[in-house]
GROMACS .gro file of C-alpha atoms in nm:
model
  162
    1UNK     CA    1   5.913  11.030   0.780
    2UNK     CA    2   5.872  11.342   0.554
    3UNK     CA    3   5.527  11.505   0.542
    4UNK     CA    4   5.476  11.396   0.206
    5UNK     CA    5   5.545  11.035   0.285
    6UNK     CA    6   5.268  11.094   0.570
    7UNK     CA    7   5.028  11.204   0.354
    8UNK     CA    8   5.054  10.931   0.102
    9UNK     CA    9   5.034  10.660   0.373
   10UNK     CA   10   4.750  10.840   0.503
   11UNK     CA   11   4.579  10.895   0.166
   12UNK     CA   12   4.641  10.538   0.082
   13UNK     CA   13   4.469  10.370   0.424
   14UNK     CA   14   4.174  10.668   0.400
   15UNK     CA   15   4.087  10.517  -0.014
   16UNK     CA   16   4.097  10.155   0.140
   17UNK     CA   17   3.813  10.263   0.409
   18UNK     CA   18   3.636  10.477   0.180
   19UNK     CA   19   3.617  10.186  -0.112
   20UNK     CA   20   3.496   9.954   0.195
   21UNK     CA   21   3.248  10.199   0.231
   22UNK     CA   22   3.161  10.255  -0.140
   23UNK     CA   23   3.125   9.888  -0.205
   24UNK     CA   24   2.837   9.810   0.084
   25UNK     CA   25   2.590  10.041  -0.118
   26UNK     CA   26   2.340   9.797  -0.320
   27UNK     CA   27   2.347   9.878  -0.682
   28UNK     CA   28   1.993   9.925  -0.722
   29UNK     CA   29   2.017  10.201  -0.446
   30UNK     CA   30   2.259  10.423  -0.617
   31UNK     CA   31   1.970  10.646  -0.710
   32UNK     CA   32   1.891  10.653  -0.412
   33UNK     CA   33   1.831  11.057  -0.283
   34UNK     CA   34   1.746  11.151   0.096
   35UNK     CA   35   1.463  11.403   0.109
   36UNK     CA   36   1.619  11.710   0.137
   37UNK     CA   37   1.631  11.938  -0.141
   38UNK     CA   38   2.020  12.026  -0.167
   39UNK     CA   39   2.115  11.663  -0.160
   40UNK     CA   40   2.276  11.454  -0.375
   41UNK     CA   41   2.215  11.128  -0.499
   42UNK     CA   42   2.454  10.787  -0.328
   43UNK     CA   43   2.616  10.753  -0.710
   44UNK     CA   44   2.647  11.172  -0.767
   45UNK     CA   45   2.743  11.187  -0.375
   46UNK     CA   46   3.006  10.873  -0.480
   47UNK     CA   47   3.151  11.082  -0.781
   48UNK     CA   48   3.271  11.331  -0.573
   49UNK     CA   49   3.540  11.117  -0.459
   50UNK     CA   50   3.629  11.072  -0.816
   51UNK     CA   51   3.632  11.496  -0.895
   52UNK     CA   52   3.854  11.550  -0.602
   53UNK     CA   53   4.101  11.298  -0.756
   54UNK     CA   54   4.110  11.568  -1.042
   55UNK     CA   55   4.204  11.799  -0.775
   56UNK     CA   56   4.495  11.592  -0.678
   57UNK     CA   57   4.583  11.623  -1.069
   58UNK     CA   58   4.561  11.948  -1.082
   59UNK     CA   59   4.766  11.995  -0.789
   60UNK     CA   60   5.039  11.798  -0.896
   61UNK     CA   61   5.032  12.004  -1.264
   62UNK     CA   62   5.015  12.354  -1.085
   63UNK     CA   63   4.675  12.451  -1.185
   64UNK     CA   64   4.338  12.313  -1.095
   65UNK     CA   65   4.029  12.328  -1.260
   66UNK     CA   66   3.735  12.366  -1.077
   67UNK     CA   67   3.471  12.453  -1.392
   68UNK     CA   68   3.475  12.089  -1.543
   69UNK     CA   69   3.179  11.871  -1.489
   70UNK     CA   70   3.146  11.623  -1.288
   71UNK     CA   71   3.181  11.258  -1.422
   72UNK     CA   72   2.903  11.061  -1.507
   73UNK     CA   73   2.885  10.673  -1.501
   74UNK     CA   74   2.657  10.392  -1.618
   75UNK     CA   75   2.665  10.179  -1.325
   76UNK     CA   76   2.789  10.219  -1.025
   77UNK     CA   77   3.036   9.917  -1.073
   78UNK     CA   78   3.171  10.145  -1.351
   79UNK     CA   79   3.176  10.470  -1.124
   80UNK     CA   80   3.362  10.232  -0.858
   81UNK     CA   81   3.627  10.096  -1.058
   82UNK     CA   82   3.702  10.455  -1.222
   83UNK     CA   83   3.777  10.550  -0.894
   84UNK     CA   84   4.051  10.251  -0.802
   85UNK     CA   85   4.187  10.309  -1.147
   86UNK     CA   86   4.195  10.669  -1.112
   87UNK     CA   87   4.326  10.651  -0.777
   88UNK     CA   88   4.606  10.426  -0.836
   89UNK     CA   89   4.719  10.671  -1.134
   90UNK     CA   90   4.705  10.961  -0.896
   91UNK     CA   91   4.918  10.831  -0.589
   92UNK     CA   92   5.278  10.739  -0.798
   93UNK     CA   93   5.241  11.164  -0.925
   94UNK     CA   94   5.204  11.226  -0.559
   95UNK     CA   95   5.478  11.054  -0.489
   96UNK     CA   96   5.677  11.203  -0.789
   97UNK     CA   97   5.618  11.537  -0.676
   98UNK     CA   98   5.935  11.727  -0.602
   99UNK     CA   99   5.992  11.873  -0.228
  100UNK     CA  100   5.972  12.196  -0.406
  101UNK     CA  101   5.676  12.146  -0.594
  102UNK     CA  102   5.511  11.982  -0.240
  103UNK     CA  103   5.598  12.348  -0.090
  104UNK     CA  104   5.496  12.572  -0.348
  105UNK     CA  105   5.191  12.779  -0.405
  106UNK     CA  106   4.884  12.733  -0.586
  107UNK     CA  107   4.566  12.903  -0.623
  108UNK     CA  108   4.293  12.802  -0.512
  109UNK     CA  109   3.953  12.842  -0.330
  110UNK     CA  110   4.002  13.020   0.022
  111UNK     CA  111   3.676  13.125   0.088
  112UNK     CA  112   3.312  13.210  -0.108
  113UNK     CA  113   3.384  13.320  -0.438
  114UNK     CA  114   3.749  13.416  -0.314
  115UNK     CA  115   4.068  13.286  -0.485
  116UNK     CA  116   4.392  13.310  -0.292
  117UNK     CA  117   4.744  13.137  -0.284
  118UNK     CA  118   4.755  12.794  -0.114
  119UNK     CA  119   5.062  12.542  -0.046
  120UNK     CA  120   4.980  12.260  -0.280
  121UNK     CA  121   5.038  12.048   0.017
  122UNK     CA  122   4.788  12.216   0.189
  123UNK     CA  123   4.531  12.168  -0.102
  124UNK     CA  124   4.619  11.798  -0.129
  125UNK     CA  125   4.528  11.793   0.280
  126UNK     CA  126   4.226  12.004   0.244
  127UNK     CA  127   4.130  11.680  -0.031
  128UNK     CA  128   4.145  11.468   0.173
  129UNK     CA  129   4.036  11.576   0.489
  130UNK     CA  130   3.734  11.638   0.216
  131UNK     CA  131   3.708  11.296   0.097
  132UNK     CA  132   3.701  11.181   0.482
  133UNK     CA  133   3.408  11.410   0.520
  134UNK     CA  134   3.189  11.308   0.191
  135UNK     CA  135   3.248  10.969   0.339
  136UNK     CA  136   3.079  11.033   0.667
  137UNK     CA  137   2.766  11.169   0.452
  138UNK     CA  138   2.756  10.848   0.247
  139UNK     CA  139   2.789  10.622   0.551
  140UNK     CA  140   2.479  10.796   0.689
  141UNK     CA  141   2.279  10.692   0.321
  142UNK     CA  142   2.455  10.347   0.384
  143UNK     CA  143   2.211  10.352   0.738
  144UNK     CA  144   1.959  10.548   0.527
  145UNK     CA  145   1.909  10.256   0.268
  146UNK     CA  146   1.924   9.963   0.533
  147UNK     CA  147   2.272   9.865   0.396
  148UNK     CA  148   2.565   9.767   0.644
  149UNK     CA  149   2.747  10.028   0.771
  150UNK     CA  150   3.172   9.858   0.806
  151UNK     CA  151   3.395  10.028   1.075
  152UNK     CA  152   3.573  10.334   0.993
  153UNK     CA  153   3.786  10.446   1.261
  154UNK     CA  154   3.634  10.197   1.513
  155UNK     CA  155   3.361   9.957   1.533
  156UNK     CA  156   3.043  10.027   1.382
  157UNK     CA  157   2.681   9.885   1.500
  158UNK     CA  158   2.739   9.621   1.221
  159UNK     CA  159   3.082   9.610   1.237
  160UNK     CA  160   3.160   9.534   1.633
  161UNK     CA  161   3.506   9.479   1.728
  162UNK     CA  162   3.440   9.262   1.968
   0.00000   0.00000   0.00000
């Protein structure tokens, strides 16, 4: 298996657990913002899993953008089917992506205010070792809001296993 075909079976099993995740937040609690000031809300916290798709795009075009704004939605039915759709766009580009291209450099964030050269492999990693982390935050608002929080990487106190 190459490294690219790791990451896209990895990327592909992480989305599945992370739109589990997604869907257990009740609509009416997408407002929904824990006390502390830097916080964001569940549906802004959501959309970043939708922004670091754009990264993947801009990986796979050699140049990302990180000045655009983020995305904003109606619903959060809206906000969650822009991020299937967007997903499933993103992982055949992946896939395209030439062993070349998956080696080369790209720059990127490598530290506060601090561009620097990064393999876009690396930055397509960094994504979604990202993703796995804003997931972790939004399972603790899934707790938060008294919604059920589903198994991740083993059984959950509402998801047992056995």
């Amino acid at each position: 298996m190459t490294e690219k075909e790791m990451f896209l079976n990895t990327w592909q099993r992480e989305f599945a657990t992370t739109m589990k995740i997604l869907k257990q937040l009740p609509a009416d609690k997408a407002d929904f913002k824990p006390a502390a000031e830097k916080t964001k809300s569940a549906k802004d916290l959501a959309t970043v899993f939708i922004a670091e798709l754009g990264v993947v795009d801009g990986v796979v075009n050699g140049k990302i953008d990180f000045g655009g704004e983020m995305p904003k939605f109606a619903t959060y039915a809206d906000l969650l089917n822009a991020y299937e759709k967007t997903q499933k766009t993103m992982v055949p580009k992946v896939n395209a992506m030439s062993e070349a291209d998956w080696n080369s450099m790209i720059t990127a964030p490598v530290g506060p205010k601090q561009m620097g050269q990064v393999r876009r492999a690396d930055m397509l990693w960094m994504m979604l070792m990202d993703s796995v982390h804003h997931r972790g935050q939004f399972s603790v608002y899934l707790r938060l809001v008294g919604a059920k929080v589903p198994s991740i990487y083993g059984p959950s106190g509402d998801e047992p296993w056995m």
